[in-house]
PDB file of C-alpha atoms in Angstrom:
ATOM      1  CA  MET A   1      15.299 -10.820   7.251  1.00 57.00           C
ATOM      2  CA  ASN A   2      18.578 -11.978   5.722  1.00 61.00           C
ATOM      3  CA  THR A   3      20.192  -9.629   3.240  1.00 62.00           C
ATOM      4  CA  THR A   4      20.813 -11.471   0.001  1.00 67.00           C
ATOM      5  CA  ASN A   5      22.076 -10.488  -3.420  1.00 77.00           C
ATOM      6  CA  THR A   6      18.630 -11.048  -4.905  1.00 84.00           C
ATOM      7  CA  THR A   7      16.528  -9.193  -2.305  1.00 87.00           C
ATOM      8  CA  THR A   8      15.032  -6.113  -3.937  1.00 89.00           C
ATOM      9  CA  ILE A   9      14.908  -2.654  -2.403  1.00 88.00           C
ATOM     10  CA  GLY A  10      11.118  -2.822  -2.410  1.00 81.00           C
ATOM     11  CA  GLU A  11      11.237  -6.070  -0.421  1.00 84.00           C
ATOM     12  CA  PHE A  12      13.498  -4.492   2.213  1.00 86.00           C
ATOM     13  CA  VAL A  13      11.145  -1.538   2.629  1.00 81.00           C
ATOM     14  CA  ALA A  14       8.059  -3.753   2.675  1.00 73.00           C
ATOM     15  CA  LYS A  15       9.615  -5.887   5.414  1.00 79.00           C
ATOM     16  CA  ASP A  16      10.816  -2.950   7.554  1.00 82.00           C
ATOM     17  CA  PHE A  17       9.918   0.613   6.533  1.00 76.00           C
ATOM     18  CA  ARG A  18      12.853   1.986   8.566  1.00 84.00           C
ATOM     19  CA  THR A  19      15.187   0.841   5.779  1.00 87.00           C
ATOM     20  CA  ALA A  20      13.643   3.488   3.516  1.00 83.00           C
ATOM     21  CA  ALA A  21      15.648   6.143   5.370  1.00 83.00           C
ATOM     22  CA  VAL A  22      18.907   4.430   4.336  1.00 89.00           C
ATOM     23  CA  PHE A  23      17.907   4.242   0.677  1.00 87.00           C
ATOM     24  CA  SER A  24      16.725   7.852   0.770  1.00 81.00           C
ATOM     25  CA  LYS A  25      20.099   8.894   2.246  1.00 84.00           C
ATOM     26  CA  TYR A  26      21.850   7.558  -0.867  1.00 88.00           C
ATOM     27  CA  GLY A  27      19.267   8.948  -3.282  1.00 85.00           C
ATOM     28  CA  ILE A  28      17.988   5.489  -4.167  1.00 86.00           C
ATOM     29  CA  ASP A  29      14.373   5.354  -5.363  1.00 77.00           C
ATOM     30  CA  PHE A  30      12.647   2.630  -3.306  1.00 78.00           C
ATOM     31  CA  CYS A  31       9.222   3.501  -4.669  1.00 66.00           C
ATOM     32  CA  CYS A  32       8.991   3.507  -8.480  1.00 62.00           C
ATOM     33  CA  LYS A  33      12.274   1.620  -8.902  1.00 72.00           C
ATOM     34  CA  GLY A  34      11.960  -0.708  -5.945  1.00 79.00           C
ATOM     35  CA  ASN A  35      12.394  -3.819  -8.090  1.00 84.00           C
ATOM     36  CA  ARG A  36      16.182  -3.411  -8.189  1.00 89.00           C
ATOM     37  CA  THR A  37      18.727  -5.038  -5.888  1.00 93.00           C
ATOM     38  CA  ILE A  38      21.039  -2.967  -3.696  1.00 93.00           C
ATOM     39  CA  ALA A  39      23.955  -3.814  -5.988  1.00 92.00           C
ATOM     40  CA  GLU A  40      22.077  -2.573  -9.068  1.00 92.00           C
ATOM     41  CA  ALA A  41      20.886   0.630  -7.439  1.00 89.00           C
ATOM     42  CA  SER A  42      24.211   1.469  -5.792  1.00 89.00           C
ATOM     43  CA  GLU A  43      26.089   0.981  -9.073  1.00 88.00           C
ATOM     44  CA  LYS A  44      23.786   3.527 -10.719  1.00 84.00           C
ATOM     45  CA  LYS A  45      24.430   6.006  -7.907  1.00 86.00           C
ATOM     46  CA  GLY A  46      28.159   5.302  -7.652  1.00 88.00           C
ATOM     47  CA  ALA A  47      27.710   4.198  -4.038  1.00 87.00           C
ATOM     48  CA  ASP A  48      29.329   1.287  -2.220  1.00 91.00           C
ATOM     49  CA  SER A  49      26.797  -1.548  -2.010  1.00 92.00           C
ATOM     50  CA  GLN A  50      28.455  -3.148   1.031  1.00 92.00           C
ATOM     51  CA  THR A  51      28.230   0.116   2.985  1.00 94.00           C
ATOM     52  CA  ILE A  52      24.512   0.296   2.231  1.00 93.00           C
ATOM     53  CA  ILE A  53      24.031  -3.364   3.189  1.00 93.00           C
ATOM     54  CA  ASN A  54      25.871  -2.761   6.484  1.00 93.00           C
ATOM     55  CA  GLU A  55      23.595   0.174   7.273  1.00 92.00           C
ATOM     56  CA  ILE A  56      20.494  -1.839   6.353  1.00 91.00           C
ATOM     57  CA  GLU A  57      21.595  -4.702   8.605  1.00 91.00           C
ATOM     58  CA  ALA A  58      22.219  -2.249  11.460  1.00 89.00           C
ATOM     59  CA  VAL A  59      18.678  -0.916  11.085  1.00 87.00           C
ATOM     60  CA  LEU A  60      17.192  -4.415  11.012  1.00 86.00           C
ATOM     61  CA  ALA A  61      19.199  -5.455  14.076  1.00 86.00           C
ATOM     62  CA  ASN A  62      18.061  -2.423  16.081  1.00 79.00           C
ATOM     63  CA  THR A  63      15.236  -3.637  18.310  1.00 70.00           C
ATOM     64  CA  THR A  64      13.851  -1.953  21.410  1.00 63.00           C
ATOM     65  CA  ASP A  65      14.377  -3.653  24.752  1.00 57.00           C
ATOM     66  CA  THR A  66      11.168  -3.081  26.735  1.00 57.00           C
ATOM     67  CA  THR A  67      12.466  -4.896  29.831  1.00 61.00           C
ATOM     68  CA  ILE A  68      14.813  -2.106  30.976  1.00 77.00           C
ATOM     69  CA  ASP A  69      14.068  -0.893  34.495  1.00 82.00           C
ATOM     70  CA  PHE A  70      14.608   2.842  33.960  1.00 86.00           C
ATOM     71  CA  LYS A  71      13.393   3.673  37.468  1.00 87.00           C
ATOM     72  CA  SER A  72      16.551   2.095  38.897  1.00 90.00           C
ATOM     73  CA  TRP A  73      18.860   4.287  36.792  1.00 93.00           C
ATOM     74  CA  PRO A  74      20.771   7.266  38.236  1.00 96.00           C
ATOM     75  CA  LEU A  75      19.115  10.475  37.028  1.00 97.00           C
ATOM     76  CA  ASP A  76      22.202  11.750  35.195  1.00 96.00           C
ATOM     77  CA  LEU A  77      22.418   8.488  33.256  1.00 96.00           C
ATOM     78  CA  LEU A  78      18.711   8.607  32.412  1.00 96.00           C
ATOM     79  CA  ALA A  79      18.993  12.202  31.179  1.00 97.00           C
ATOM     80  CA  ASP A  80      21.920  11.186  28.951  1.00 97.00           C
ATOM     81  CA  TYR A  81      19.946   8.208  27.640  1.00 96.00           C
ATOM     82  CA  ILE A  82      16.948  10.366  26.750  1.00 97.00           C
ATOM     83  CA  GLU A  83      19.163  12.865  24.952  1.00 97.00           C
ATOM     84  CA  LYS A  84      21.233  10.323  23.033  1.00 96.00           C
ATOM     85  CA  THR A  85      18.324   8.019  22.198  1.00 95.00           C
ATOM     86  CA  HIS A  86      15.101   9.995  21.929  1.00 96.00           C
ATOM     87  CA  HIS A  87      16.392  13.480  21.167  1.00 97.00           C
ATOM     88  CA  ARG A  88      18.671  12.073  18.491  1.00 96.00           C
ATOM     89  CA  PHE A  89      15.767  10.036  17.100  1.00 96.00           C
ATOM     90  CA  VAL A  90      13.649  13.187  16.775  1.00 97.00           C
ATOM     91  CA  VAL A  91      16.415  15.005  14.876  1.00 97.00           C
ATOM     92  CA  GLU A  92      17.199  12.115  12.548  1.00 94.00           C
ATOM     93  CA  LYS A  93      13.587  11.208  11.764  1.00 95.00           C
ATOM     94  CA  THR A  94      12.579  14.837  11.299  1.00 97.00           C
ATOM     95  CA  ASN A  95      15.277  15.228   8.647  1.00 95.00           C
ATOM     96  CA  VAL A  96      13.893  12.188   6.827  1.00 94.00           C
ATOM     97  CA  LEU A  97      10.189  12.871   7.284  1.00 96.00           C
ATOM     98  CA  LEU A  98      10.106  16.498   6.135  1.00 96.00           C
ATOM     99  CA  PRO A  99      11.189  15.789   2.519  1.00 95.00           C
ATOM    100  CA  PHE A 100       8.933  12.717   2.406  1.00 94.00           C
ATOM    101  CA  LEU A 101       5.919  14.786   3.462  1.00 96.00           C
ATOM    102  CA  ASP A 102       6.864  17.534   1.021  1.00 95.00           C
ATOM    103  CA  LYS A 103       7.022  15.028  -1.841  1.00 93.00           C
ATOM    104  CA  LEU A 104       3.744  13.439  -0.779  1.00 94.00           C
ATOM    105  CA  CYS A 105       1.994  16.819  -0.738  1.00 95.00           C
ATOM    106  CA  LYS A 106       3.319  17.750  -4.177  1.00 95.00           C
ATOM    107  CA  VAL A 107       2.255  14.453  -5.764  1.00 92.00           C
ATOM    108  CA  HIS A 108      -0.931  13.583  -3.862  1.00 93.00           C
ATOM    109  CA  GLY A 109      -1.923  16.866  -2.188  1.00 92.00           C
ATOM    110  CA  PRO A 110      -4.475  17.885  -4.864  1.00 93.00           C
ATOM    111  CA  SER A 111      -6.472  14.673  -4.349  1.00 93.00           C
ATOM    112  CA  HIS A 112      -5.668  14.312  -0.621  1.00 95.00           C
ATOM    113  CA  PRO A 113      -5.916  17.792   0.987  1.00 95.00           C
ATOM    114  CA  GLU A 114      -5.532  16.220   4.442  1.00 96.00           C
ATOM    115  CA  LEU A 115      -1.850  15.673   3.575  1.00 96.00           C
ATOM    116  CA  LEU A 116      -1.331  19.442   3.550  1.00 97.00           C
ATOM    117  CA  GLU A 117      -2.718  19.708   7.077  1.00 97.00           C
ATOM    118  CA  ILE A 118      -0.590  16.761   8.223  1.00 98.00           C
ATOM    119  CA  ASN A 119       2.474  18.463   6.752  1.00 97.00           C
ATOM    120  CA  THR A 120       1.653  21.737   8.537  1.00 98.00           C
ATOM    121  CA  LEU A 121       1.185  19.904  11.832  1.00 98.00           C
ATOM    122  CA  PHE A 122       4.487  18.065  11.504  1.00 98.00           C
ATOM    123  CA  LEU A 123       6.343  21.244  10.518  1.00 97.00           C
ATOM    124  CA  GLY A 124       5.052  22.753  13.746  1.00 97.00           C
ATOM    125  CA  CYS A 125       6.170  19.686  15.659  1.00 97.00           C
ATOM    126  CA  ALA A 126       9.657  19.815  14.121  1.00 97.00           C
ATOM    127  CA  ALA A 127      10.127  23.482  15.042  1.00 97.00           C
ATOM    128  CA  ASP A 128       8.695  23.209  18.557  1.00 97.00           C
ATOM    129  CA  MET A 129      10.516  19.988  19.424  1.00 97.00           C
ATOM    130  CA  ALA A 130      13.841  21.489  18.331  1.00 97.00           C
ATOM    131  CA  GLN A 131      13.329  24.368  20.785  1.00 97.00           C
ATOM    132  CA  HIS A 132      11.960  22.052  23.480  1.00 97.00           C
ATOM    133  CA  MET A 133      14.946  19.714  23.347  1.00 98.00           C
ATOM    134  CA  LYS A 134      17.405  22.628  23.392  1.00 97.00           C
ATOM    135  CA  LYS A 135      15.842  23.883  26.634  1.00 97.00           C
ATOM    136  CA  GLU A 136      16.198  20.440  28.166  1.00 97.00           C
ATOM    137  CA  GLU A 137      19.767  19.967  26.972  1.00 97.00           C
ATOM    138  CA  LEU A 138      20.986  23.448  27.953  1.00 96.00           C
ATOM    139  CA  VAL A 139      18.980  24.144  31.106  1.00 96.00           C
ATOM    140  CA  LEU A 140      17.047  21.315  32.741  1.00 97.00           C
ATOM    141  CA  PHE A 141      19.286  18.303  32.177  1.00 97.00           C
ATOM    142  CA  PRO A 142      22.493  20.100  33.249  1.00 96.00           C
ATOM    143  CA  PHE A 143      20.798  21.148  36.513  1.00 95.00           C
ATOM    144  CA  ILE A 144      19.642  17.586  37.153  1.00 96.00           C
ATOM    145  CA  LYS A 145      23.216  16.426  36.645  1.00 96.00           C
ATOM    146  CA  LYS A 146      24.451  19.132  39.046  1.00 94.00           C
ATOM    147  CA  MET A 147      22.054  17.856  41.693  1.00 94.00           C
ATOM    148  CA  VAL A 148      23.300  14.291  41.222  1.00 94.00           C
ATOM    149  CA  ASN A 149      26.938  15.405  41.409  1.00 93.00           C
ATOM    150  CA  ALA A 150      26.282  17.543  44.498  1.00 91.00           C
ATOM    151  CA  THR A 151      24.677  14.540  46.173  1.00 91.00           C
ATOM    152  CA  LEU A 152      27.617  12.269  45.377  1.00 90.00           C
ATOM    153  CA  THR A 153      30.251  14.798  46.487  1.00 89.00           C
ATOM    154  CA  ASP A 154      28.293  16.190  49.437  1.00 84.00           C
ATOM    155  CA  GLN A 155      28.568  19.730  48.095  1.00 84.00           C
ATOM    156  CA  LEU A 156      26.224  22.714  48.268  1.00 82.00           C
ATOM    157  CA  LEU A 157      23.930  23.254  45.295  1.00 82.00           C
ATOM    158  CA  GLU A 158      23.915  26.700  43.716  1.00 83.00           C
ATOM    159  CA  GLN A 159      20.429  28.211  43.388  1.00 84.00           C
ATOM    160  CA  PRO A 160      19.382  28.053  39.706  1.00 87.00           C
ATOM    161  CA  HIS A 161      18.145  31.161  37.888  1.00 89.00           C
ATOM    162  CA  PHE A 162      14.745  29.517  37.353  1.00 90.00           C
ATOM    163  CA  GLY A 163      14.095  29.168  41.080  1.00 89.00           C
ATOM    164  CA  THR A 164      13.022  25.574  41.529  1.00 93.00           C
ATOM    165  CA  VAL A 165      13.372  22.643  39.153  1.00 94.00           C
ATOM    166  CA  GLU A 166       9.593  22.341  39.146  1.00 95.00           C
ATOM    167  CA  ASN A 167       9.360  25.503  37.018  1.00 96.00           C
ATOM    168  CA  PRO A 168      11.138  24.187  33.896  1.00 96.00           C
ATOM    169  CA  ILE A 169       9.527  20.789  34.498  1.00 96.00           C
ATOM    170  CA  ALA A 170       6.070  22.400  34.367  1.00 95.00           C
ATOM    171  CA  MET A 171       6.995  24.095  31.086  1.00 96.00           C
ATOM    172  CA  MET A 172       8.339  20.864  29.576  1.00 96.00           C
ATOM    173  CA  MET A 173       5.222  18.930  30.586  1.00 93.00           C
ATOM    174  CA  HIS A 174       2.983  21.594  29.042  1.00 94.00           C
ATOM    175  CA  GLU A 175       4.932  21.336  25.803  1.00 96.00           C
ATOM    176  CA  HIS A 176       4.669  17.540  25.948  1.00 93.00           C
ATOM    177  CA  GLU A 177       0.902  17.922  26.161  1.00 91.00           C
ATOM    178  CA  ASN A 178       0.906  20.157  23.096  1.00 94.00           C
ATOM    179  CA  GLU A 179       2.804  17.536  21.068  1.00 94.00           C
ATOM    180  CA  GLY A 180       0.451  14.814  22.261  1.00 90.00           C
ATOM    181  CA  ASP A 181      -2.515  16.871  21.028  1.00 92.00           C
ATOM    182  CA  ARG A 182      -0.778  17.523  17.718  1.00 95.00           C
ATOM    183  CA  PHE A 183      -0.125  13.831  17.087  1.00 94.00           C
ATOM    184  CA  ARG A 184      -3.644  12.866  18.070  1.00 91.00           C
ATOM    185  CA  LYS A 185      -4.758  15.124  15.225  1.00 96.00           C
ATOM    186  CA  ILE A 186      -2.209  13.583  12.839  1.00 96.00           C
ATOM    187  CA  ALA A 187      -3.408  10.085  13.786  1.00 93.00           C
ATOM    188  CA  GLU A 188      -6.976  11.156  13.093  1.00 95.00           C
ATOM    189  CA  LEU A 189      -6.116  12.676   9.701  1.00 97.00           C
ATOM    190  CA  THR A 190      -4.166   9.541   8.660  1.00 96.00           C
ATOM    191  CA  ASN A 191      -6.911   7.169   9.836  1.00 94.00           C
ATOM    192  CA  ASN A 192      -4.482   5.832  12.443  1.00 92.00           C
ATOM    193  CA  TYR A 193      -1.651   5.784   9.915  1.00 94.00           C
ATOM    194  CA  THR A 194      -3.576   3.652   7.408  1.00 94.00           C
ATOM    195  CA  PRO A 195      -2.684   4.628   3.837  1.00 92.00           C
ATOM    196  CA  PRO A 196      -5.217   4.164   1.008  1.00 91.00           C
ATOM    197  CA  SER A 197      -5.323   0.689  -0.543  1.00 91.00           C
ATOM    198  CA  TYR A 198      -3.872   2.068  -3.783  1.00 90.00           C
ATOM    199  CA  ALA A 199      -1.061   3.983  -2.038  1.00 89.00           C
ATOM    200  CA  CYS A 200       2.469   3.992  -3.445  1.00 88.00           C
ATOM    201  CA  ASN A 201       5.493   3.057  -1.349  1.00 88.00           C
ATOM    202  CA  THR A 202       6.252   6.695  -0.485  1.00 88.00           C
ATOM    203  CA  PHE A 203       2.728   7.069   0.881  1.00 92.00           C
ATOM    204  CA  LYS A 204       3.051   3.875   2.945  1.00 92.00           C
ATOM    205  CA  VAL A 205       6.525   4.644   4.270  1.00 93.00           C
ATOM    206  CA  THR A 206       5.625   8.216   5.241  1.00 95.00           C
ATOM    207  CA  PHE A 207       2.612   7.054   7.253  1.00 96.00           C
ATOM    208  CA  ALA A 208       4.667   4.273   8.859  1.00 95.00           C
ATOM    209  CA  MET A 209       7.390   6.745   9.845  1.00 95.00           C
ATOM    210  CA  LEU A 210       4.825   9.135  11.311  1.00 96.00           C
ATOM    211  CA  GLN A 211       3.475   6.267  13.409  1.00 94.00           C
ATOM    212  CA  GLU A 212       6.988   5.309  14.516  1.00 94.00           C
ATOM    213  CA  PHE A 213       7.639   8.956  15.419  1.00 95.00           C
ATOM    214  CA  GLU A 214       4.518   9.072  17.578  1.00 92.00           C
ATOM    215  CA  GLN A 215       5.389   5.777  19.292  1.00 88.00           C
ATOM    216  CA  ASP A 216       8.880   7.021  20.135  1.00 90.00           C
ATOM    217  CA  LEU A 217       7.416  10.322  21.334  1.00 91.00           C
ATOM    218  CA  HIS A 218       5.191   8.416  23.758  1.00 88.00           C
ATOM    219  CA  LYS A 219       8.214   6.557  25.195  1.00 87.00           C
ATOM    220  CA  HIS A 220      10.195   9.793  25.318  1.00 92.00           C
ATOM    221  CA  ILE A 221       7.469  11.647  27.210  1.00 91.00           C
ATOM    222  CA  HIS A 222       6.869   8.683  29.520  1.00 86.00           C
ATOM    223  CA  LEU A 223      10.524   8.577  30.609  1.00 90.00           C
ATOM    224  CA  GLU A 224      10.488  12.286  31.389  1.00 93.00           C
ATOM    225  CA  ASN A 225       7.008  12.861  32.829  1.00 90.00           C
ATOM    226  CA  ASN A 226       6.756   9.651  34.839  1.00 86.00           C
ATOM    227  CA  ILE A 227      10.344   8.917  35.873  1.00 91.00           C
ATOM    228  CA  LEU A 228      12.941  11.665  35.359  1.00 94.00           C
ATOM    229  CA  PHE A 229      10.888  14.723  36.339  1.00 94.00           C
ATOM    230  CA  PRO A 230       9.270  13.377  39.549  1.00 92.00           C
ATOM    231  CA  ALA A 231      12.619  11.977  40.717  1.00 93.00           C
ATOM    232  CA  ALA A 232      14.352  15.305  39.997  1.00 95.00           C
ATOM    233  CA  ALA A 233      11.734  17.186  42.017  1.00 95.00           C
ATOM    234  CA  GLU A 234      12.199  14.766  44.907  1.00 94.00           C
ATOM    235  CA  LEU A 235      15.992  15.070  44.752  1.00 94.00           C
ATOM    236  CA  GLU A 236      15.776  18.859  44.909  1.00 93.00           C
ATOM    237  CA  LYS A 237      13.766  18.639  48.157  1.00 90.00           C
ATOM    238  CA  LYS A 238      16.795  17.079  49.846  1.00 87.00           C
ATOM    239  CA  PHE A 239      18.796  20.243  49.220  1.00 84.00           C
ATOM    240  CA  VAL A 240      15.977  22.484  50.398  1.00 76.00           C
ATOM    241  CA  ALA A 241      15.706  20.429  53.580  1.00 62.00           C
TER     242      ALA A 241
END
């Protein structure tokens, strides 16, 4: 959509829920006061309206290219891509989702007890994914990059403390399965991310962000389980041989 001076905050969020994160960043109420323009809201908050518009346009321009052939990528490049794209997504969206869920529970929890369970599940996801990604970034990914570098430079590969790369891979895949189970439960509790017909914007945006989080998680896990991990295990066999 084109950003205009008359487009309201509520219209931006209704068109693309991802813009809610930008408004939330600047403390702009997109729910109860969504009938204001960016200029009106930013003036109230003492923020620069053009900066907000630029960030909104960046969000709207960010589309996923599903035609990328990740299987043809070098493993070190793929590991970097996963870290900078999907790991960063998890961190950024977790920071946005947690306060949204907290607000939703406080306002609607008494009449929607399932929100409390959803919040508990996502809190568990946030904590476990933070640890999971650290293990990948500090242990598994650096070893994969060492294997790639050793291949390119025809050097010997030092034996890792974890024995074989298949050991941390098995742990990561088990943790992936746990997150998949957790989000299947969240999807069930949210009726496949369908808010009630009378839901406010915060309700709608929170469910939409949870769905986006799950969709990105599926891509994230796919790249690791189906491409990066099998290729890393195969590469290691060359050194053993």
